[in-house]
PDB file of C-alpha atoms in Angstrom:
ATOM      1  CA  MET A   1     -58.061 -55.630  32.070  1.00 82.00           C
ATOM      2  CA  ALA A   2     -56.024 -55.274  28.900  1.00 95.00           C
ATOM      3  CA  TYR A   3     -52.610 -53.640  29.191  1.00 97.00           C
ATOM      4  CA  ALA A   4     -53.034 -51.917  25.820  1.00 98.00           C
ATOM      5  CA  THR A   5     -55.840 -50.466  23.728  1.00 98.00           C
ATOM      6  CA  LEU A   6     -56.922 -50.333  20.117  1.00 98.00           C
ATOM      7  CA  ALA A   7     -55.457 -46.816  20.012  1.00 98.00           C
ATOM      8  CA  ASP A   8     -52.089 -48.194  21.200  1.00 98.00           C
ATOM      9  CA  MET A   9     -52.199 -50.827  18.449  1.00 98.00           C
ATOM     10  CA  THR A  10     -53.092 -48.237  15.812  1.00 97.00           C
ATOM     11  CA  THR A  11     -50.297 -45.926  16.933  1.00 97.00           C
ATOM     12  CA  ARG A  12     -47.721 -48.704  16.755  1.00 97.00           C
ATOM     13  CA  TYR A  13     -48.829 -50.609  13.692  1.00 96.00           C
ATOM     14  CA  SER A  14     -51.102 -48.305  11.649  1.00 95.00           C
ATOM     15  CA  GLU A  15     -54.765 -48.425  10.822  1.00 96.00           C
ATOM     16  CA  ARG A  16     -53.950 -50.024   7.468  1.00 94.00           C
ATOM     17  CA  GLU A  17     -52.223 -53.022   9.060  1.00 94.00           C
ATOM     18  CA  LEU A  18     -55.060 -53.575  11.523  1.00 96.00           C
ATOM     19  CA  LEU A  19     -57.556 -53.386   8.667  1.00 94.00           C
ATOM     20  CA  GLU A  20     -55.605 -56.017   6.745  1.00 92.00           C
ATOM     21  CA  VAL A  21     -55.458 -58.335   9.745  1.00 94.00           C
ATOM     22  CA  THR A  22     -59.122 -57.997  10.719  1.00 94.00           C
ATOM     23  CA  THR A  23     -60.802 -57.877   7.293  1.00 92.00           C
ATOM     24  CA  PRO A  24     -61.726 -61.223   5.724  1.00 91.00           C
ATOM     25  CA  PRO A  25     -60.205 -61.934   2.294  1.00 88.00           C
ATOM     26  CA  GLY A  26     -62.280 -60.581  -0.559  1.00 88.00           C
ATOM     27  CA  GLU A  27     -64.072 -57.985   1.552  1.00 91.00           C
ATOM     28  CA  ALA A  28     -63.486 -54.267   1.083  1.00 92.00           C
ATOM     29  CA  PHE A  29     -61.750 -52.468   3.910  1.00 91.00           C
ATOM     30  CA  GLY A  30     -64.251 -50.758   6.149  1.00 92.00           C
ATOM     31  CA  GLU A  31     -63.477 -50.375   9.803  1.00 94.00           C
ATOM     32  CA  ILE A  32     -61.047 -52.187  12.057  1.00 95.00           C
ATOM     33  CA  ASP A  33     -62.797 -55.059  13.813  1.00 95.00           C
ATOM     34  CA  ALA A  34     -62.456 -53.606  17.317  1.00 96.00           C
ATOM     35  CA  GLY A  35     -63.872 -56.774  18.877  1.00 96.00           C
ATOM     36  CA  MET A  36     -61.207 -58.920  17.239  1.00 95.00           C
ATOM     37  CA  VAL A  37     -58.440 -56.552  18.338  1.00 97.00           C
ATOM     38  CA  GLY A  38     -59.925 -56.338  21.840  1.00 97.00           C
ATOM     39  CA  THR A  39     -59.948 -60.124  22.134  1.00 96.00           C
ATOM     40  CA  ALA A  40     -56.304 -60.304  20.996  1.00 97.00           C
ATOM     41  CA  LEU A  41     -55.336 -57.645  23.561  1.00 98.00           C
ATOM     42  CA  ASP A  42     -57.236 -59.448  26.327  1.00 97.00           C
ATOM     43  CA  ASP A  43     -55.555 -62.740  25.414  1.00 97.00           C
ATOM     44  CA  ALA A  44     -52.134 -61.074  25.350  1.00 98.00           C
ATOM     45  CA  SER A  45     -52.759 -59.436  28.732  1.00 97.00           C
ATOM     46  CA  SER A  46     -53.854 -62.741  30.209  1.00 97.00           C
ATOM     47  CA  GLU A  47     -50.691 -64.376  28.888  1.00 97.00           C
ATOM     48  CA  MET A  48     -48.619 -61.583  30.417  1.00 97.00           C
ATOM     49  CA  ASP A  49     -50.338 -62.051  33.781  1.00 96.00           C
ATOM     50  CA  GLY A  50     -49.227 -65.672  33.693  1.00 95.00           C
ATOM     51  CA  TYR A  51     -45.629 -64.459  33.733  1.00 95.00           C
ATOM     52  CA  PHE A  52     -46.212 -61.579  36.157  1.00 93.00           C
ATOM     53  CA  ARG A  53     -48.202 -63.624  38.675  1.00 90.00           C
ATOM     54  CA  ARG A  54     -45.042 -65.300  39.918  1.00 87.00           C
ATOM     55  CA  ARG A  55     -43.661 -61.995  41.251  1.00 88.00           C
ATOM     56  CA  TYR A  56     -46.420 -59.366  41.185  1.00 89.00           C
ATOM     57  CA  ALA A  57     -50.024 -58.817  42.103  1.00 88.00           C
ATOM     58  CA  VAL A  58     -52.047 -58.986  38.886  1.00 92.00           C
ATOM     59  CA  PRO A  59     -53.407 -57.250  37.045  1.00 93.00           C
ATOM     60  CA  VAL A  60     -50.538 -54.791  37.295  1.00 92.00           C
ATOM     61  CA  GLN A  61     -52.006 -51.369  38.087  1.00 89.00           C
ATOM     62  CA  ASN A  62     -49.134 -49.037  37.134  1.00 89.00           C
ATOM     63  CA  VAL A  63     -48.533 -50.058  33.535  1.00 92.00           C
ATOM     64  CA  PRO A  64     -45.162 -48.906  32.170  1.00 92.00           C
ATOM     65  CA  ALA A  65     -44.751 -48.178  28.462  1.00 94.00           C
ATOM     66  CA  LYS A  66     -42.756 -51.395  27.969  1.00 95.00           C
ATOM     67  CA  MET A  67     -45.755 -53.448  29.098  1.00 96.00           C
ATOM     68  CA  VAL A  68     -47.973 -51.682  26.570  1.00 97.00           C
ATOM     69  CA  SER A  69     -45.423 -52.398  23.851  1.00 97.00           C
ATOM     70  CA  VAL A  70     -45.161 -56.081  24.814  1.00 98.00           C
ATOM     71  CA  CYS A  71     -48.936 -56.443  24.985  1.00 98.00           C
ATOM     72  CA  CYS A  72     -49.249 -54.948  21.496  1.00 98.00           C
ATOM     73  CA  ALA A  73     -46.545 -57.244  20.092  1.00 98.00           C
ATOM     74  CA  LEU A  74     -48.259 -60.336  21.516  1.00 98.00           C
ATOM     75  CA  ALA A  75     -51.675 -59.193  20.301  1.00 98.00           C
ATOM     76  CA  ARG A  76     -50.304 -58.399  16.840  1.00 97.00           C
ATOM     77  CA  PHE A  77     -48.866 -61.907  16.535  1.00 97.00           C
ATOM     78  CA  ASN A  78     -52.108 -63.432  17.830  1.00 95.00           C
ATOM     79  CA  LEU A  79     -54.117 -61.418  15.313  1.00 94.00           C
ATOM     80  CA  CYS A  80     -51.950 -62.776  12.517  1.00 92.00           C
ATOM     81  CA  GLU A  81     -52.347 -66.325  13.805  1.00 88.00           C
ATOM     82  CA  THR A  82     -56.126 -66.091  14.197  1.00 84.00           C
ATOM     83  CA  GLY A  83     -56.856 -63.419  11.612  1.00 76.00           C
ATOM     84  CA  TYR A  84     -56.568 -63.304   7.878  1.00 83.00           C
ATOM     85  CA  VAL A  85     -52.820 -62.880   7.301  1.00 85.00           C
ATOM     86  CA  ILE A  86     -49.697 -64.840   8.131  1.00 87.00           C
ATOM     87  CA  ALA A  87     -47.204 -63.397  10.604  1.00 90.00           C
ATOM     88  CA  GLY A  88     -44.080 -62.253   8.817  1.00 91.00           C
ATOM     89  CA  GLU A  89     -40.516 -62.323  10.096  1.00 95.00           C
ATOM     90  CA  LYS A  90     -40.755 -58.892  11.731  1.00 95.00           C
ATOM     91  CA  VAL A  91     -43.955 -59.790  13.619  1.00 95.00           C
ATOM     92  CA  THR A  92     -42.568 -63.180  14.660  1.00 96.00           C
ATOM     93  CA  GLU A  93     -39.308 -61.642  15.890  1.00 97.00           C
ATOM     94  CA  ALA A  94     -41.200 -59.016  17.936  1.00 97.00           C
ATOM     95  CA  HIS A  95     -43.265 -61.832  19.469  1.00 98.00           C
ATOM     96  CA  LYS A  96     -40.118 -63.757  20.421  1.00 98.00           C
ATOM     97  CA  ASN A  97     -38.607 -60.613  21.959  1.00 98.00           C
ATOM     98  CA  ALA A  98     -41.796 -59.967  23.936  1.00 98.00           C
ATOM     99  CA  LEU A  99     -41.750 -63.514  25.329  1.00 98.00           C
ATOM    100  CA  SER A 100     -38.075 -63.149  26.210  1.00 97.00           C
ATOM    101  CA  TRP A 101     -38.825 -59.963  28.156  1.00 97.00           C
ATOM    102  CA  LEU A 102     -41.691 -61.684  29.967  1.00 97.00           C
ATOM    103  CA  ARG A 103     -39.396 -64.543  30.981  1.00 96.00           C
ATOM    104  CA  ARG A 104     -36.923 -61.983  32.384  1.00 95.00           C
ATOM    105  CA  VAL A 105     -39.695 -60.360  34.424  1.00 93.00           C
ATOM    106  CA  SER A 106     -40.805 -63.774  35.650  1.00 92.00           C
ATOM    107  CA  ASP A 107     -37.312 -64.847  36.723  1.00 90.00           C
ATOM    108  CA  GLY A 108     -36.656 -61.499  38.408  1.00 88.00           C
ATOM    109  CA  SER A 109     -33.875 -60.239  36.130  1.00 90.00           C
ATOM    110  CA  PHE A 110     -36.133 -57.348  35.064  1.00 89.00           C
ATOM    111  CA  VAL A 111     -38.159 -55.479  37.686  1.00 87.00           C
ATOM    112  CA  LEU A 112     -41.443 -53.715  37.016  1.00 85.00           C
ATOM    113  CA  GLU A 113     -41.005 -50.407  38.804  1.00 78.00           C
ATOM    114  CA  GLY A 114     -44.003 -49.417  40.871  1.00 70.00           C
ATOM    115  CA  ALA A 115     -45.697 -52.817  40.643  1.00 71.00           C
ATOM    116  CA  LEU A 116     -46.817 -54.405  43.877  1.00 64.00           C
ATOM    117  CA  THR A 117     -45.111 -57.639  44.762  1.00 69.00           C
ATOM    118  CA  PRO A 118     -47.299 -60.434  46.071  1.00 63.00           C
ATOM    119  CA  ASN A 119     -47.195 -61.636  49.649  1.00 53.00           C
ATOM    120  CA  THR A 120     -44.570 -64.375  49.757  1.00 59.00           C
ATOM    121  CA  SER A 121     -44.217 -64.772  53.512  1.00 55.00           C
ATOM    122  CA  GLU A 122     -44.170 -68.269  55.008  1.00 58.00           C
ATOM    123  CA  THR A 123     -47.768 -67.891  56.172  1.00 53.00           C
ATOM    124  CA  TRP A 124     -49.077 -66.999  52.739  1.00 50.00           C
ATOM    125  CA  ALA A 125     -50.736 -69.584  50.515  1.00 50.00           C
ATOM    126  CA  SER A 126     -51.946 -69.268  46.969  1.00 51.00           C
ATOM    127  CA  PHE A 127     -54.949 -71.446  47.816  1.00 49.00           C
ATOM    128  CA  GLN A 128     -56.748 -71.762  51.102  1.00 49.00           C
ATOM    129  CA  SER A 129     -59.421 -74.292  51.851  1.00 51.00           C
ATOM    130  CA  ARG A 130     -62.106 -74.164  54.484  1.00 52.00           C
ATOM    131  CA  PRO A 131     -61.220 -75.498  57.923  1.00 57.00           C
ATOM    132  CA  ALA A 132     -61.989 -79.201  58.334  1.00 58.00           C
ATOM    133  CA  ASP A 133     -64.720 -78.400  60.889  1.00 62.00           C
ATOM    134  CA  TYR A 134     -66.544 -75.961  58.552  1.00 54.00           C
ATOM    135  CA  GLN A 135     -70.303 -76.611  58.715  1.00 61.00           C
ATOM    136  CA  GLY A 136     -71.536 -74.003  56.222  1.00 55.00           C
ATOM    137  CA  SER A 137     -74.015 -74.719  53.485  1.00 55.00           C
ATOM    138  CA  PHE A 138     -74.212 -73.758  49.877  1.00 52.00           C
ATOM    139  CA  GLY A 139     -77.273 -72.158  48.575  1.00 47.00           C
TER     140      GLY A 139
END
């Protein structure tokens, strides 16, 4: 589940910018490559979950506006890196700021209001194996 949409990207960065990033050099502008933008948003959301997973159940269900903004900033940078333009200073700075915010969420200095925290009791484990006497079969 992506934390932002193509519409969020267009609102923040304009249709023109997304056309420039997703249109190969020498081709006339047509339509934004929605698949390319969708992949960048999915990748950004997955990266965000890596930071959130330490403190929250992912994917986060109640997505605050800041998360949408961060997802868009990460996706924008990723589009520049994998697309057809080079990330400028403004895009690179927004990416650095987004990563900084994610680190603050991960270390607990910024709290996602309304997000569910994971079970961190002593009896909880992130991985459970089958009991040693398990006799089940695969098939």
